[in-house]
PDB file of C-alpha atoms in Angstrom:
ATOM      1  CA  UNK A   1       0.000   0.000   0.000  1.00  0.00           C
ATOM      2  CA  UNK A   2       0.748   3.781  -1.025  1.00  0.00           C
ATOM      3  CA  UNK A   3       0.556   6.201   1.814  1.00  0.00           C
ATOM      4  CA  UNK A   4       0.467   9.527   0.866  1.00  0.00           C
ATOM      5  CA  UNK A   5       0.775  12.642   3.864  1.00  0.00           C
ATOM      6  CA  UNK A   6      -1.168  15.737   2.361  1.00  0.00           C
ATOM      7  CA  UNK A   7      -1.090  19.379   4.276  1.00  0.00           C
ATOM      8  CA  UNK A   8      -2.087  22.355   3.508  1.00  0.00           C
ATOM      9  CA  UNK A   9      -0.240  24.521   1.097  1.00  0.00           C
ATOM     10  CA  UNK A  10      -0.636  28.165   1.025  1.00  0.00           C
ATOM     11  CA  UNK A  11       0.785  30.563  -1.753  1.00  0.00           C
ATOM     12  CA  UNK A  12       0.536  34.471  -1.359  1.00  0.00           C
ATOM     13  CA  UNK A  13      -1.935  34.015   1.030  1.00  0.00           C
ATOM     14  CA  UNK A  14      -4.198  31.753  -0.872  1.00  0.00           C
ATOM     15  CA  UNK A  15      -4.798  27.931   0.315  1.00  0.00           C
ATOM     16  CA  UNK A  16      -3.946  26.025  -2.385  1.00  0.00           C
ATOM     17  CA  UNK A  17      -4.052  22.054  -1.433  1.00  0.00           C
ATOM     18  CA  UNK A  18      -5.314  20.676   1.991  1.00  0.00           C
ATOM     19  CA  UNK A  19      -3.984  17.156   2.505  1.00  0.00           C
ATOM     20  CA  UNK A  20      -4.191  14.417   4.828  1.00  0.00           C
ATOM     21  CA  UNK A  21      -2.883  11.376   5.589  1.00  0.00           C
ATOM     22  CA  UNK A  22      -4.401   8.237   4.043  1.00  0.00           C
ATOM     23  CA  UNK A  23      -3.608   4.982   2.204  1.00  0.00           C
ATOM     24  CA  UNK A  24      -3.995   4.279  -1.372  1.00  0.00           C
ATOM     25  CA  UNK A  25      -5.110   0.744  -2.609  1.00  0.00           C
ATOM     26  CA  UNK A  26      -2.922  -0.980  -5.342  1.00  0.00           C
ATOM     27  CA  UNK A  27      -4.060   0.117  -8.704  1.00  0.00           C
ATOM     28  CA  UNK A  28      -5.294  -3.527  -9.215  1.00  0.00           C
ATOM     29  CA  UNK A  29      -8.161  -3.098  -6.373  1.00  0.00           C
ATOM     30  CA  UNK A  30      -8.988   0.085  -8.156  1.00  0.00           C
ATOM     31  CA  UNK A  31     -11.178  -1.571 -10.780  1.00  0.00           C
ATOM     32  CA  UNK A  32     -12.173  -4.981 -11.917  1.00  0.00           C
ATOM     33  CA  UNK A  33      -9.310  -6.562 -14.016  1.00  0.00           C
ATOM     34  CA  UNK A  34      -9.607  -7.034 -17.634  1.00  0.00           C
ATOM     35  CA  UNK A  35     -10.440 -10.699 -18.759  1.00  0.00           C
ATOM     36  CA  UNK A  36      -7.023 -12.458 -21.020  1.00  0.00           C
ATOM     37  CA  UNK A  37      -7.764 -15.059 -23.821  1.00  0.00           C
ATOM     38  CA  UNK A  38      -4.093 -15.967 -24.897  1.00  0.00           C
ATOM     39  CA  UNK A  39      -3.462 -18.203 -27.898  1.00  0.00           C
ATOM     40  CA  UNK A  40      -0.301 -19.855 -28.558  1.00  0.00           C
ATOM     41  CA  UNK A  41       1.130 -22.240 -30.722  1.00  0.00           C
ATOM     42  CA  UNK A  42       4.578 -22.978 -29.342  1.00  0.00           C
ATOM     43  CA  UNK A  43       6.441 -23.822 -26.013  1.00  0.00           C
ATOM     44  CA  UNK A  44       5.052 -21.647 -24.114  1.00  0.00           C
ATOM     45  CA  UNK A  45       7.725 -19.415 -22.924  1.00  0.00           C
ATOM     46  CA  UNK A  46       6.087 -15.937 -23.786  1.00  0.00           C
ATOM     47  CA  UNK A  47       2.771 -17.505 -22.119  1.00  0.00           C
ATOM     48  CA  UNK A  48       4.749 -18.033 -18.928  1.00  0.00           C
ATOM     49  CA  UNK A  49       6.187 -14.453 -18.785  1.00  0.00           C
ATOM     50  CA  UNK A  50       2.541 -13.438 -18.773  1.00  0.00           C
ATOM     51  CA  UNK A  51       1.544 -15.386 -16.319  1.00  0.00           C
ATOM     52  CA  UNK A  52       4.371 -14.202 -14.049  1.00  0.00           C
ATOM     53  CA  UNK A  53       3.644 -10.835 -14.627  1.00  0.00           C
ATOM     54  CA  UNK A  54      -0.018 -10.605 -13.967  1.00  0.00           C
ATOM     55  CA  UNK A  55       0.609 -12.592 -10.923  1.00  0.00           C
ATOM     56  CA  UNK A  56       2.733 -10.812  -9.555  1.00  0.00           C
ATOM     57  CA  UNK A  57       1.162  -8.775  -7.075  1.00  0.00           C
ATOM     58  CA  UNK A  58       3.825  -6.315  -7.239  1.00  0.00           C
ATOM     59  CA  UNK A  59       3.351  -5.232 -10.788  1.00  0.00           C
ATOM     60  CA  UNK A  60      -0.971  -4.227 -10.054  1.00  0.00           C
ATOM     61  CA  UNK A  61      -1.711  -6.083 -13.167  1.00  0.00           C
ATOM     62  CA  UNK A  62      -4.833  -4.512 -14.528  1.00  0.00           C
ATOM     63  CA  UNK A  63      -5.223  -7.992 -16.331  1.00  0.00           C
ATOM     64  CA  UNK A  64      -6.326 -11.880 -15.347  1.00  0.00           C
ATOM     65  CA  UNK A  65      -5.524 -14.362 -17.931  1.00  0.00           C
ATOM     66  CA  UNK A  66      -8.743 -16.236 -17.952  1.00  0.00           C
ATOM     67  CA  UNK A  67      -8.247 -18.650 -21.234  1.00  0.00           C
ATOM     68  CA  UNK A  68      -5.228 -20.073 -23.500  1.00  0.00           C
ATOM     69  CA  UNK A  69      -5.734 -21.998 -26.491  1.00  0.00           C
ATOM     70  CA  UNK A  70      -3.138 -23.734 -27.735  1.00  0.00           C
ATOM     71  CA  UNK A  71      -3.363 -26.631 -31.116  1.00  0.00           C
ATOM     72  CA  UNK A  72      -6.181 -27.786 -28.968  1.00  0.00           C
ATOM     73  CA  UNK A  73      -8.648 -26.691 -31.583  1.00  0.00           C
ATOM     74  CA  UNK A  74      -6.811 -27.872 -34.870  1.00  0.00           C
ATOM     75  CA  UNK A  75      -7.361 -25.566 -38.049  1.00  0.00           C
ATOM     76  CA  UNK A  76      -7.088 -29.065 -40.354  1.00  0.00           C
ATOM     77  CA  UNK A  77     -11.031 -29.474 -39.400  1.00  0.00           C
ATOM     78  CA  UNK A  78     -12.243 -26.179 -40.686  1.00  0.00           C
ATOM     79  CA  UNK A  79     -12.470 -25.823 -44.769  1.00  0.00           C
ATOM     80  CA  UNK A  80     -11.094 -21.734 -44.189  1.00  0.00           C
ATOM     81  CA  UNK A  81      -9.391 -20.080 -42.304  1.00  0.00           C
ATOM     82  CA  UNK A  82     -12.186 -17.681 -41.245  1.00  0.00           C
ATOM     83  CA  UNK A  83     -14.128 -20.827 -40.111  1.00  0.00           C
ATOM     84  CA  UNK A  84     -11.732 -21.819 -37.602  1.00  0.00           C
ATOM     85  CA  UNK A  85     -11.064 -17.804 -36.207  1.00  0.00           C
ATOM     86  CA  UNK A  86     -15.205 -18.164 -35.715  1.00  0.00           C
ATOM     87  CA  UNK A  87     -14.269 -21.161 -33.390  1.00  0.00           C
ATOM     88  CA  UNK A  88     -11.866 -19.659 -32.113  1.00  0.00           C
ATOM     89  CA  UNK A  89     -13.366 -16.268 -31.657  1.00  0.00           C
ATOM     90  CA  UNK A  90     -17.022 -18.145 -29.960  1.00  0.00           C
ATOM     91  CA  UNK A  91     -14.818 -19.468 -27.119  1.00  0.00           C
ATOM     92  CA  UNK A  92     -13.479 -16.528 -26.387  1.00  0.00           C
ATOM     93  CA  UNK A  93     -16.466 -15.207 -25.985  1.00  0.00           C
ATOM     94  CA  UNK A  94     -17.867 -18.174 -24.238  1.00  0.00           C
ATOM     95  CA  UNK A  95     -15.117 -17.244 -21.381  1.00  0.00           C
ATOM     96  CA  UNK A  96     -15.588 -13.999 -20.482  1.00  0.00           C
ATOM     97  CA  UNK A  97     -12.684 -12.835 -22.741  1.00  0.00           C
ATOM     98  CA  UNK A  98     -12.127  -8.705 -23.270  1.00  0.00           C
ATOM     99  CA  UNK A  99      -8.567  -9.173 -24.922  1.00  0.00           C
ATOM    100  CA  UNK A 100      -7.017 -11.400 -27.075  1.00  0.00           C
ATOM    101  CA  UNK A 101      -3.231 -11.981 -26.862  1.00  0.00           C
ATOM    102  CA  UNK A 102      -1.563 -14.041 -29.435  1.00  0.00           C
ATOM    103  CA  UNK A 103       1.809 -14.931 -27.584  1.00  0.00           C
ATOM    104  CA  UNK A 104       3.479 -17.147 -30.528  1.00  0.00           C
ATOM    105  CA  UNK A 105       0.662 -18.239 -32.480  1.00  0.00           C
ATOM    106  CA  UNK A 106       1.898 -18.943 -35.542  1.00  0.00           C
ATOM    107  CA  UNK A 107      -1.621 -18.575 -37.284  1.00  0.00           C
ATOM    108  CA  UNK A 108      -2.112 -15.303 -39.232  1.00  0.00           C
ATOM    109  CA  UNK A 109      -5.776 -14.236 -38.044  1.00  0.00           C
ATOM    110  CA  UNK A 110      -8.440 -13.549 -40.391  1.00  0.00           C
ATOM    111  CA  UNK A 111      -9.352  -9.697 -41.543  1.00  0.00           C
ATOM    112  CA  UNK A 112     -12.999 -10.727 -39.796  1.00  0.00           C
ATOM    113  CA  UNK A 113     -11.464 -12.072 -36.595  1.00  0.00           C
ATOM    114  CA  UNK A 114      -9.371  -8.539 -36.767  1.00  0.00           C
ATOM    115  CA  UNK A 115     -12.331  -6.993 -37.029  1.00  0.00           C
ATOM    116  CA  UNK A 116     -14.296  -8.430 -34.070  1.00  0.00           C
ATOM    117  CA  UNK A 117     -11.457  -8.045 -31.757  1.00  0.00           C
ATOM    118  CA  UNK A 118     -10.163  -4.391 -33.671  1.00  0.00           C
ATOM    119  CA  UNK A 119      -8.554  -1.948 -30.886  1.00  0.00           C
ATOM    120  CA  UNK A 120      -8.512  -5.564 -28.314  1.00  0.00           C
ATOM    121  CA  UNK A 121      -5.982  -7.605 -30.432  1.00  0.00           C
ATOM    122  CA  UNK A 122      -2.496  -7.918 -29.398  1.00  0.00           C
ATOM    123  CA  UNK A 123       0.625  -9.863 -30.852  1.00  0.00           C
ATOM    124  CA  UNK A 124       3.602 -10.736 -28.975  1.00  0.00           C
ATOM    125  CA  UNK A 125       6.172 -10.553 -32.521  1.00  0.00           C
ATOM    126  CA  UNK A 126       9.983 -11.826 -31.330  1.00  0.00           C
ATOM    127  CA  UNK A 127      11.877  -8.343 -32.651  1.00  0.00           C
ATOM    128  CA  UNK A 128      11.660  -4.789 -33.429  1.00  0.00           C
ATOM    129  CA  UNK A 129       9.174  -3.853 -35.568  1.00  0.00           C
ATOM    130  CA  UNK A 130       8.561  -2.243 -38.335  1.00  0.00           C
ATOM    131  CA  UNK A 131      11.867  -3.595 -38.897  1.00  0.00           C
ATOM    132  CA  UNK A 132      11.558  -7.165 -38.818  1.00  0.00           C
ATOM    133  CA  UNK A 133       7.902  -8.367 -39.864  1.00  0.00           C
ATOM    134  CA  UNK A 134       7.031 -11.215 -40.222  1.00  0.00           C
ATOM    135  CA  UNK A 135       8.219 -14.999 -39.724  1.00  0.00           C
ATOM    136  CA  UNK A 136      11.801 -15.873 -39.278  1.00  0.00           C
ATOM    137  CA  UNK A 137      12.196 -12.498 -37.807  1.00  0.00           C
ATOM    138  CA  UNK A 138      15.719 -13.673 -35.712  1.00  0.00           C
ATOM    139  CA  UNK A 139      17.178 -14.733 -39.210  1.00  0.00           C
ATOM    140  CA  UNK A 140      16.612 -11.462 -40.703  1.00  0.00           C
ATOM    141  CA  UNK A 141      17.953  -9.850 -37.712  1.00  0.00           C
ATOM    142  CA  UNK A 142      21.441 -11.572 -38.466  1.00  0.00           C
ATOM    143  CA  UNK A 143      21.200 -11.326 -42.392  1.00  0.00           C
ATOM    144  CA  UNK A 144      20.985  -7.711 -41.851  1.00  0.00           C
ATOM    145  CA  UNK A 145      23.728  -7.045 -39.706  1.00  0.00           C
ATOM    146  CA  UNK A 146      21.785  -5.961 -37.028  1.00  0.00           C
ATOM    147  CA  UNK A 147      22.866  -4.638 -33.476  1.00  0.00           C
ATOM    148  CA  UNK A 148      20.280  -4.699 -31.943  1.00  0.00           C
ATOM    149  CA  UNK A 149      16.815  -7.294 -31.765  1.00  0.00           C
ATOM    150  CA  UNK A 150      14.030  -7.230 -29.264  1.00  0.00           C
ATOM    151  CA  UNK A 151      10.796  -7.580 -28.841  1.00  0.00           C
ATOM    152  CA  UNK A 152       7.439  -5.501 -29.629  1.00  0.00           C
ATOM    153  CA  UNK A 153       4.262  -5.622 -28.191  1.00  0.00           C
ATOM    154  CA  UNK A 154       1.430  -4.529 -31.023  1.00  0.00           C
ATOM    155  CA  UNK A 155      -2.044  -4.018 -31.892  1.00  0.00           C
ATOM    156  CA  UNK A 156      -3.555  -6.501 -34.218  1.00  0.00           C
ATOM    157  CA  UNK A 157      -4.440  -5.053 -37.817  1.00  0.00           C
ATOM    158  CA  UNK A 158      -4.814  -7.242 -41.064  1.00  0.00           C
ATOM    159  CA  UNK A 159      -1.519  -6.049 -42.316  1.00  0.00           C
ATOM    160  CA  UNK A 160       0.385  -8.621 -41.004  1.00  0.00           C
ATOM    161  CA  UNK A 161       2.595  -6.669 -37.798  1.00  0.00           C
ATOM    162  CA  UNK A 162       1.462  -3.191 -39.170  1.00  0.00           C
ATOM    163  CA  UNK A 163      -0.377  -2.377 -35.765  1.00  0.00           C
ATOM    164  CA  UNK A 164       0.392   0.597 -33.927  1.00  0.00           C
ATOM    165  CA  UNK A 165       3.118  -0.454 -30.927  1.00  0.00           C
ATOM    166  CA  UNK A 166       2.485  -0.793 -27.554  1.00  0.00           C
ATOM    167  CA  UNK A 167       5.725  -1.515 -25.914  1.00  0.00           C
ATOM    168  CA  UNK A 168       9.258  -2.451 -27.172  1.00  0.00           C
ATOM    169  CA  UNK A 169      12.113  -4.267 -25.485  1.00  0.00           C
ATOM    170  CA  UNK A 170      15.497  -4.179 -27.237  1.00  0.00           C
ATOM    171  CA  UNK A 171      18.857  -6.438 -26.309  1.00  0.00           C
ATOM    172  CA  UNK A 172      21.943  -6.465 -28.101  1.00  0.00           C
ATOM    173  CA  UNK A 173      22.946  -9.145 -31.017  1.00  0.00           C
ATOM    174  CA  UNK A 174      26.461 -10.275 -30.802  1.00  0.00           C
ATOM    175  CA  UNK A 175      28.242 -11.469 -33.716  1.00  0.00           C
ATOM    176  CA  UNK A 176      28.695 -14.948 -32.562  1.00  0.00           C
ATOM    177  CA  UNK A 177      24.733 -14.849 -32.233  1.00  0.00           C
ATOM    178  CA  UNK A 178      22.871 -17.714 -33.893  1.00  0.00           C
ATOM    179  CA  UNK A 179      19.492 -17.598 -34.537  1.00  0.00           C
ATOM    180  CA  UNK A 180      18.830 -20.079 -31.442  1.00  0.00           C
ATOM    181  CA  UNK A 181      20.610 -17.691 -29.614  1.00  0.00           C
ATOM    182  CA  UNK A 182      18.723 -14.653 -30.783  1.00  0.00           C
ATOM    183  CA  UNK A 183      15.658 -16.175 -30.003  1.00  0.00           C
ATOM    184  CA  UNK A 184      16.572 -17.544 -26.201  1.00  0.00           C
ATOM    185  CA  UNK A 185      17.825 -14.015 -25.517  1.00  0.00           C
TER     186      UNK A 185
END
């Protein structure tokens, strides 16, 4: 908890600001957490990392994963691709979800699953963007001579990673770098 001492400030005479002493809740009691649908396609590492952080009660998470799909629902029984983001998308909504996280799911979305989810879409991509888009992102990162790599945090549009960016990391690429080693880092 925050506590915050207030007093009474006075400028040319004038009271400006009377405080007083009281204790501030964590901004995650403040309001009701937003519900997390995460889909993934891999390992699992970024999925962990979110898990860690809204957990966390340090970091006052304004989120609560609530859902994570992962090849559970296989996109070899739907005819199109659209079909199987309507699956997708209907138990998402079945659970409660307000945002959709795609943390390594190696699917590109429909423009109609874009659409449903538009301004509540977000991709986890594995380097700087607009730099690197894309798949294989780590190999272009060495074929270009890069210093630098990293990851972005994005909105979803249907321009594949053309979203507007939420948050970047950045490390540093070494020259004996491999793209194993780009990616663990």
């Amino acid at each position: 908890a925050i506590f915050i001492s207030i007093y009474t400030i006075w400028f040319l005479g004038k009271e400006i600001v009377e405080v007083k002493n009281f204790e501030l809740p964590k901004a995650s009691t403040l309001k009701k957490k937003k519900k997390v649908g995460v889909l993934i396609s891999g390992s699992g590492t970024n999925l962990q990392a979110l898990i860690d952080y809204t957990q966390n009660p340090n970091n006052c998470s304004s989120a609560e994963i609530v859902l994570v799909l992962s090849n559970v629902l296989s996109h070899k029984n739907f005819k199109k691709r659209v079909d199987f983001d309507m699956a997708v998308h209907a138990i998402l909504k079945e659970n409660g979800v307000e945002i959709v996280c795609l943390a390594g799911f190696m699917r590109i979305v429909s423009k109609e699953f874009v659409q449903l989810w538009q301004g509540n879409l977000l991709n986890v991509h594995p380097a700087i963007l607009p730099a690197f888009k894309g798949m294989d992102a780590h190999k272009q990162v060495l074929e270009k001579g890069a210093k630098i790599t990293g990851c972005t945090v994005h909105f979803v549009e249907a321009e594949v990673d053309a979203g507007a960016v939420i948050q970047q990391a950045a490390v540093r690429v070494d020259p004996e770098d491999d793209v194993k080693f780009c990616r663990k880092r």
